[in-house]
Structures are given as structure tokens and as C-alpha cells.
Coordinates of C-alpha atoms in Angstrom, one line a residue:
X262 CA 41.3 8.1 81.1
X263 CA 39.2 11.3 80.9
X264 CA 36.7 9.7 79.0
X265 CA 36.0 6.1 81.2
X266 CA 35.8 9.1 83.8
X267 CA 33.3 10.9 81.4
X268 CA 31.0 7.5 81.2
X269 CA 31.2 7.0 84.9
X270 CA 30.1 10.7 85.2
X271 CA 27.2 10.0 83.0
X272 CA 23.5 11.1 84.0
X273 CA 24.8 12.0 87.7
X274 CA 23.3 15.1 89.5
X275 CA 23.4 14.0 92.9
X276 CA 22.9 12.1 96.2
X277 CA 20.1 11.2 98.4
X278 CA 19.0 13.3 102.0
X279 CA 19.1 12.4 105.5
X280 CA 15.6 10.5 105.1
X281 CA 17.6 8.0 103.1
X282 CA 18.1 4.0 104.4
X283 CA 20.8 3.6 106.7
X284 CA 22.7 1.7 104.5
X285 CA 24.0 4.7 103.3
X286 CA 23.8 7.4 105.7
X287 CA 27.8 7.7 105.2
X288 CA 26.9 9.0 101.8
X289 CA 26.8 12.5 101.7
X290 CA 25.3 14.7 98.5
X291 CA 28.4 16.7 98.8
X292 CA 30.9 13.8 97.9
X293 CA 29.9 13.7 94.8
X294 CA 30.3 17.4 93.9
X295 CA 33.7 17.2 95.5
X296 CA 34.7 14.4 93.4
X297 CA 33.4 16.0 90.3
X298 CA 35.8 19.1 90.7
X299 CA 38.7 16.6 91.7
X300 CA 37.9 15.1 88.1
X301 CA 37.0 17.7 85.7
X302 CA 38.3 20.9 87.8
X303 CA 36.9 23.5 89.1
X304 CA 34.1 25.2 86.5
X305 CA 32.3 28.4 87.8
X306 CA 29.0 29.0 87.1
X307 CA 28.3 25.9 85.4
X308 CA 26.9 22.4 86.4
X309 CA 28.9 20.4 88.4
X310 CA 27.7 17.3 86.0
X311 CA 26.2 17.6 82.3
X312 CA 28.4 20.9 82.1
X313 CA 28.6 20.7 78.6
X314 CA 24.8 21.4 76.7
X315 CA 22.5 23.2 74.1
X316 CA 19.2 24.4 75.3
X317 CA 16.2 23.9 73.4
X318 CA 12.6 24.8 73.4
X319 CA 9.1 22.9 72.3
X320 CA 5.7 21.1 73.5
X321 CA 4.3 17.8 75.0
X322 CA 1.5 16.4 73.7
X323 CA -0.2 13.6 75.1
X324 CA -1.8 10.5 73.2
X325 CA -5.1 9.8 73.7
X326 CA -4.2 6.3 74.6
X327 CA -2.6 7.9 77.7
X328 CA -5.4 9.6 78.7
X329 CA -7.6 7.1 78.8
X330 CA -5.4 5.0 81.0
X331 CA -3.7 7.2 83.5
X332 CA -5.1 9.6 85.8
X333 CA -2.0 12.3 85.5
X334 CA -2.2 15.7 85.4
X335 CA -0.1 15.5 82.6
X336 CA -2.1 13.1 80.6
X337 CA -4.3 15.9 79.3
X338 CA -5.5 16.6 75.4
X339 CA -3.5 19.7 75.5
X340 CA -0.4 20.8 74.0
X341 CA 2.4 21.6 76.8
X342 CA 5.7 24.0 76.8
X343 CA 8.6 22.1 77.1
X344 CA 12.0 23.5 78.0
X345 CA 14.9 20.9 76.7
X346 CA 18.8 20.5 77.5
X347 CA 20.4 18.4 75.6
X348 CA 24.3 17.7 76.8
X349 CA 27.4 15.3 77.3
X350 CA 28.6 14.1 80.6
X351 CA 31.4 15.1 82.5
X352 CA 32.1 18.6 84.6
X353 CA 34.0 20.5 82.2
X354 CA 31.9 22.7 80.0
X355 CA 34.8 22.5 77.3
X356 CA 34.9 19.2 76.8
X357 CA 35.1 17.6 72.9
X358 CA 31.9 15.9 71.3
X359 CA 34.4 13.2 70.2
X360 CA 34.2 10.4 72.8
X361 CA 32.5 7.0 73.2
X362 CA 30.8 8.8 76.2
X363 CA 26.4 8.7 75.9
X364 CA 24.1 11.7 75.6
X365 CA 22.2 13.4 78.1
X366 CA 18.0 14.6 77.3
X367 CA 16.5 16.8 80.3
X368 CA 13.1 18.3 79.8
X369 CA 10.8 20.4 81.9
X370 CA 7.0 20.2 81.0
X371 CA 4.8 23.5 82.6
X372 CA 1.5 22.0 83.4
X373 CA 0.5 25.6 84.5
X374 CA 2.5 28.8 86.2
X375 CA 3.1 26.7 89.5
X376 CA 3.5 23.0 88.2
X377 CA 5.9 21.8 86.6
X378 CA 7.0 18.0 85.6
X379 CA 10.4 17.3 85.0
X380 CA 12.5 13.9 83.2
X381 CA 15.9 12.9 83.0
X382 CA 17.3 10.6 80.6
X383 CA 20.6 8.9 78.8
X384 CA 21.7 7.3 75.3
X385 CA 22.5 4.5 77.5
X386 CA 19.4 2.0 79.2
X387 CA 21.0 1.5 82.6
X388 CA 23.0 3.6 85.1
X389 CA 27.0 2.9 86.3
X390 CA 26.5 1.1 89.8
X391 CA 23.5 0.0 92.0
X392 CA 23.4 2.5 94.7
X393 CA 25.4 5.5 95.9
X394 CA 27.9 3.9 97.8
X395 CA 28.9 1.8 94.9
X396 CA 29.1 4.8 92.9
X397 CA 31.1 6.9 94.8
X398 CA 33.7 4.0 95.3
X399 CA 33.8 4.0 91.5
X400 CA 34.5 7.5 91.2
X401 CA 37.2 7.5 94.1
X402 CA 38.9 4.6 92.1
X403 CA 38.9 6.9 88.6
X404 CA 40.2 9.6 90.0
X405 CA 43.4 10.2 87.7
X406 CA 46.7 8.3 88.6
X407 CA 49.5 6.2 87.6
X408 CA 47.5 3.3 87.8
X409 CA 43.8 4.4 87.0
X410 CA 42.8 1.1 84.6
X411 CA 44.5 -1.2 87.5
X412 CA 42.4 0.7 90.6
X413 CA 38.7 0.8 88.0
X414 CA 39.2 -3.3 86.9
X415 CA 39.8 -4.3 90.4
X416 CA 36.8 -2.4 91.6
X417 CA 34.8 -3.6 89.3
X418 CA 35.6 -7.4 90.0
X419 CA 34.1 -6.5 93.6
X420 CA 31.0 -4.9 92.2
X421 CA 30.1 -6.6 89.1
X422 CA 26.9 -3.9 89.3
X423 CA 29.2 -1.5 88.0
X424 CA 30.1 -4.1 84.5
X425 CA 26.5 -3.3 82.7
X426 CA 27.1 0.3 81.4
X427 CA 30.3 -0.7 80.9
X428 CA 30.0 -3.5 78.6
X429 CA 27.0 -0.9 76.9
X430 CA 29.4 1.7 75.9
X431 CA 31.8 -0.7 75.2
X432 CA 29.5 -2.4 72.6
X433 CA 27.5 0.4 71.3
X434 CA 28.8 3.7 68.9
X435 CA 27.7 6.6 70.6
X436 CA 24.5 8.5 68.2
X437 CA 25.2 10.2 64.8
X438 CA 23.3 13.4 66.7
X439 CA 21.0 14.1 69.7
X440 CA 18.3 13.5 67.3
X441 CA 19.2 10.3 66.1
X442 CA 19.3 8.3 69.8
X443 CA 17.0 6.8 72.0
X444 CA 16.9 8.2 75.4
X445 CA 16.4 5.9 78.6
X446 CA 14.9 7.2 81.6
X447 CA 16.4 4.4 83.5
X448 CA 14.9 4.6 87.0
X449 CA 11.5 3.3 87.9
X450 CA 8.5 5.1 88.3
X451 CA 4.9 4.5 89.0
X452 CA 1.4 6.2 87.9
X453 CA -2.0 6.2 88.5
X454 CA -4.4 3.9 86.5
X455 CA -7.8 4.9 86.0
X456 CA -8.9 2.4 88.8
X457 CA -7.0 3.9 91.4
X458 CA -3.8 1.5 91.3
X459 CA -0.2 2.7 90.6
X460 CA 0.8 0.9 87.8
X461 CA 5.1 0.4 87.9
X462 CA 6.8 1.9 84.7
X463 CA 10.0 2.7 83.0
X464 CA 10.3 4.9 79.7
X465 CA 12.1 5.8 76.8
X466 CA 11.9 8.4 74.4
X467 CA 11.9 7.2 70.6
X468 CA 13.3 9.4 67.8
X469 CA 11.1 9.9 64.9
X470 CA 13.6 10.9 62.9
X471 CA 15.0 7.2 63.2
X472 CA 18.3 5.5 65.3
X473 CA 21.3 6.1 63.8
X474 CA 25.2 5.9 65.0
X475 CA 28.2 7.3 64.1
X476 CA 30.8 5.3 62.4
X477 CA 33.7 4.6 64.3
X478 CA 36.2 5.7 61.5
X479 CA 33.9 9.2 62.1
X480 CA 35.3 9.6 65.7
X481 CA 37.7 12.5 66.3
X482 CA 37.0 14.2 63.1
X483 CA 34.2 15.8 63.7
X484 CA 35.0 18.8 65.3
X485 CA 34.7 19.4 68.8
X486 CA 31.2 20.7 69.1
X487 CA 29.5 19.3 66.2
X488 CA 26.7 17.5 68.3
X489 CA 24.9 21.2 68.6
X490 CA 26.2 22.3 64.7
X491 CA 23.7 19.1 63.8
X492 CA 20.9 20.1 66.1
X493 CA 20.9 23.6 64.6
X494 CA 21.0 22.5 61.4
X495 CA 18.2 19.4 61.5
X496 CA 15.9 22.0 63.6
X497 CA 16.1 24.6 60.4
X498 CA 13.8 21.5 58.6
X499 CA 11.3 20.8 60.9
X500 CA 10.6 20.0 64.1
X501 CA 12.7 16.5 66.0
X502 CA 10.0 14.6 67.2
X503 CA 10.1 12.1 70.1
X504 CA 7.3 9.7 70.9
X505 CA 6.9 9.0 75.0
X506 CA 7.1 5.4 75.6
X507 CA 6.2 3.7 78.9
X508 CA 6.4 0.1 79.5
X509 CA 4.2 -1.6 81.8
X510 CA 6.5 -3.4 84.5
X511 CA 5.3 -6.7 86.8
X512 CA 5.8 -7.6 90.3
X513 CA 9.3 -9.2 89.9
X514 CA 10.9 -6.0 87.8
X515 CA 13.4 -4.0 89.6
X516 CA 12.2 -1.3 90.9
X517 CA 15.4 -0.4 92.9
X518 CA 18.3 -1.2 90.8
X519 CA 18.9 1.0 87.9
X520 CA 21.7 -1.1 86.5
X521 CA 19.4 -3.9 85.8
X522 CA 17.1 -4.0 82.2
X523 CA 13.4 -4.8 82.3
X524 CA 12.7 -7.8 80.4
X525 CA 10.5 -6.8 77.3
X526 CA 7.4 -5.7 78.6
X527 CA 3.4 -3.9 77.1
X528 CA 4.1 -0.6 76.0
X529 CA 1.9 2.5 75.7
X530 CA 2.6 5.4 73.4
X531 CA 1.4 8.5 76.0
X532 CA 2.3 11.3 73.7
X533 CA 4.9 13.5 71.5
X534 CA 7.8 15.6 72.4
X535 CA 8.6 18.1 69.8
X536 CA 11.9 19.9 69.7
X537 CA 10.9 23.2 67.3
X538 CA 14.3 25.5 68.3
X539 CA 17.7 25.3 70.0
X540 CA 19.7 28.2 71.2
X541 CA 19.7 30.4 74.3
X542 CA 20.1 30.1 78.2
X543 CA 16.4 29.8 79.5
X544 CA 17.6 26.1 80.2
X545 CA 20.4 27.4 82.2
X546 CA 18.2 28.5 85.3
X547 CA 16.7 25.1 85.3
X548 CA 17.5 22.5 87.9
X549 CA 16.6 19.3 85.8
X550 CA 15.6 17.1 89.2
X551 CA 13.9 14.2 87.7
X552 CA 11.8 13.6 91.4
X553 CA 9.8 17.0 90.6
X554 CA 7.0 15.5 89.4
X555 CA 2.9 15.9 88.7
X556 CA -0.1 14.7 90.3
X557 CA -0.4 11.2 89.5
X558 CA 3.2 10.1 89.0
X559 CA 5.9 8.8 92.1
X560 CA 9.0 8.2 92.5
X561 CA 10.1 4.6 93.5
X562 CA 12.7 3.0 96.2
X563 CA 15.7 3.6 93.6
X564 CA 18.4 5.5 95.7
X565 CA 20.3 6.5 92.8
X566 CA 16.8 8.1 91.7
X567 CA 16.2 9.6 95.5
X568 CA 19.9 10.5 95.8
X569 CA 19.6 13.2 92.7
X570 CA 17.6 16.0 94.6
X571 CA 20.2 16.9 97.1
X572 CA 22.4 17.1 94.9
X573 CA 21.1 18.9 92.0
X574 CA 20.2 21.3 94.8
X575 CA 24.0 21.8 95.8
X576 CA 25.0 22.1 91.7
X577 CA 22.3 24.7 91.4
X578 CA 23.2 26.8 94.2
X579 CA 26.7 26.7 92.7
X580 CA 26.0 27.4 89.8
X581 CA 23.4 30.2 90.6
X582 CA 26.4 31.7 93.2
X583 CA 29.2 31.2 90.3
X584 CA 30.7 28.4 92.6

């Protein structure tokens, strides 16, 4: 049970603000960290989500096929410091590697002392229900019981939004190591073109150093915290390499709905993340909010995507306060 908990969990910082539709004013940011603690405990000092993570430090560099196409502050022909987290879902900062459950990337780019450009992504390409509502019913029905598979099936039958990560997991072996999965950024942005248009895009970030699963015979034997023992151990070779890709959405593409794919769309190749070292806590005073963002880039209508900031907020002042 503590792992379908664990993939419900996954890439889930927080809910929206008061400026939020009223379809949903009876959400409240500090459900969700309730409901956390209910599931995983109560964790001082850590994050109420993601608790488990390595940080890691590197650069951004932008393609010039970016910079010629978008007008973004970030889009420049200069090499950028990146601060990484990579980490597994779930509130308790204990928990074991060995589970079906996806992998968390969070990276903070410093465009310069005062602006900074964050992103938030999972091993999986879409999120656990359509809004926050639908979310926090989920959770509610997985909190542990007597009859936890009975209360998740039958709320899933009434939300069928809820079925798509779901039948991911279900179908997919979780990645061999952090460096060896694509990560999804799942909500939908949009950025300026050169002419002065927003142009509507999701992403993904595309391992150089190639896809590759575990085999399922492999999970449980492990050990508990090999996903960092591999990422020390690759990083001592070289840099892992990431390549930015952004795909060009039409009118018709969600732009509200993370549980819903894109169909196949352009893509452009706007740049390189390198990952050169791993260790340390200078990820640990970060609040990963994927809405701070650069000039030229905005957030869309997703309210899974406008929920995080509040929050992230409340997680961070926990965690700052050893809540």
C-alpha cells in the first residue's frame, strides 16, 4: 500500500492560492501537507513531498537553435550554474529505492544574483488526477486502511483522470539510475517567439547517456539507497548530460490537463544540462517552485501547475522552522 501511496505522492509540492477559479476555492494548500503527514508521518526538517533526494551541482547551456527562436532571458550563448535535486516521492526521507514508484529531477538555473529560473520534472509523462480536487480525493481514499485497494478502485471508476499514471507505472519498470530516465515536465508552458507571439510548449529532458530500466528480477535487491551509490559513481567518469527538449504544441493541445499526453509534435533542442558533481545540502535551501520563472517564459491555466506555489511555500517554511 505504501508504495500506490508513493506513486500518488509523486511530483506533488502543493496547491493553488486564493486567486484560483472557484471551482476549487474549497481546496486549501494546507490539505495537502496534512495528508502528506497522515501518509508518510510526521518528518522534521524535511520536505513534506520529494523527502527523499541527492543534491547535485552543474550548468545550462543553451543551443543556438533556441536562441534564434525564443526571446528568453534564458536563451543566451552563455554557460549557466545549475543547482540539481534529484529524489523519490513520498514524505518519508527514509524510504527504500526499491519500488515501482518514478523519479523526481528539480533544477534551479541563476540567470544572474537576482534571477533565477526554476523546472520540475518526473520519470513519468503525465500527473495522477486533473485538478486539485481530484487529487486530494485520491489521497483521502489512500490513506491506509483495512480496505485501501477497495476505497482507490472505486475512486478511480469515478475519475477515470486519475487511470493514466496509473496504467504508466503499471506498464513501465522504473529507470536503471537517475541518469538513465527521461524526465517529463508535464505541465504546459508558453514562451516568447522572436515575433512577439507566445508559442505553447511542453518539455522533456533526454539523457545522453541513453534510456535504460531496471529488470524486474533486479527489484528489492538493490539495496535501499543505491539510486545515489550509481549517481556518485557514473559522475566519477564524466559529466551526465541532458539535452532540453521543447515541443511545439497547437491550438487543440491541452493546456490545462496534465494527465493528458500531447500528440507527437516539432521539437527544438534549446540547450544542455550537465550534471558534473553530487553531494552536499546547497539543494536543501532551495524551494524547487516550477512557476519561478524568466523573462520570456509563463505559466499556463493548469491548476495542478498554479496550485504548487502555495504549497511549496508552506513545505519550505516547514522545513526551514524544523516543522
Amino acid at each position: 500500500m505504501r508504495t500506490t501511496v508513493t506513486f500518488l505522492l509523486t511530483g506533488f509540492f502543493g496547491l493553488f492560492s486564493s486567486i484560483q477559479t472557484a471551482h476549487a476555492e474549497a481546496v486549501r494548500p494546507v490539505d495537502f501537507i496534512n495528508i502528506f503527514e497522515k501518509i508518510a508521518g510526521k518528518h522534521k526538517g524535511v520536505r513534506k513531498n520529494h523527502a527523499k533526494g541527492i543534491c547535485a551541482e552543474g550548468s545550462f547551456l543553451p543551443n543556438p537553435a533556441a536562441i534564434d527562436y525564443f526571446d528568453a532571458a534564458l536563451f543566451t550563448l552563455k554557460e549557466k550554474p545549475v543547482v540539481f535535486r534529484f529524489s523519490l516521492p513520498g514524505g518519508n526521507p527514509l524510504t527504500s529505492d526499491n519500488s515501482r514508484a518514478p523519479r523526481g529531477l528539480a533544477a534551479q538555473i541563476t540567470l544572474s544574483s537576482n534571477v533565477k529560473h526554476n523546472i520540475a520534472a518526473l520519470s513519468v509523462p503525465v500527473f495522477a488526477a486533473k485538478d486539485p480536487e481530484t487529487f486530494l480525493g485520491l489521497l483521502n481514499a489512500s490513506i491506509p486502511g483495512d480496505d485501501d485497494t477497495t476505497k482507490i478502485e472505486a475512486f478511480r471508476k469515478k475519475h477515470p483522470d486519475t487511470q493514466a499514471q496509473a496504467e504508466w507505472l503499471k506498464n513501465n519498470l522504473p529507470p536503471w539510475g537517475y541518469n538513465t530516465s527521461e524526465y517529463f515536465g508535464i505541465h504546459t508552458f508558453f514562451v516568447e517567439h522572436k515575433d512577439g507571439s507566445m508559442i505553447k510548449i511542453r518539455w522533456r529532458l533526454k539523457p545522453r547517456d541513453g534510456l535504460k530500466a531496471i529488470d524486474e528480477s533486479e527489484l528489492g535487491l538493490n539495496g535501499s539507497n543505491y539510486l545515489e551509490h550509481r549517481l556518485i559513481e557514473r559522475l566519477k567518469k564524466s559529466s551526465i548530460d541532458f539535452d532540453w527538449i521543447i515541443s511545439l504544441g497547437e491550438e487543440n493541445d491541452s493546456e490545462d490537463d496534465p494527465t493528458k499526453q500531447w500528440p507527437v509534435r516539432p521539437t527544438i533542442n534549446v540547450g544542455t544540462f550537465k550534471v558534473k558533481s553530487s553531494g552536499g545540502n546547497n539543494c536543501e535551501s532551495i524551494n524547487f517552485d516550477p512557476n519561478v520563472l524568466s523573462q520570456g517564459f509563463l505559466t499556463s491555466s493548469d491548476p495542478i501547475l498554479r496550485m504548487r506555489s502555495p504549497t511549496y511555500a508552506i513545505s519550505f517554511g516547514k522545513r526551514i522552522n524544523n516543522n
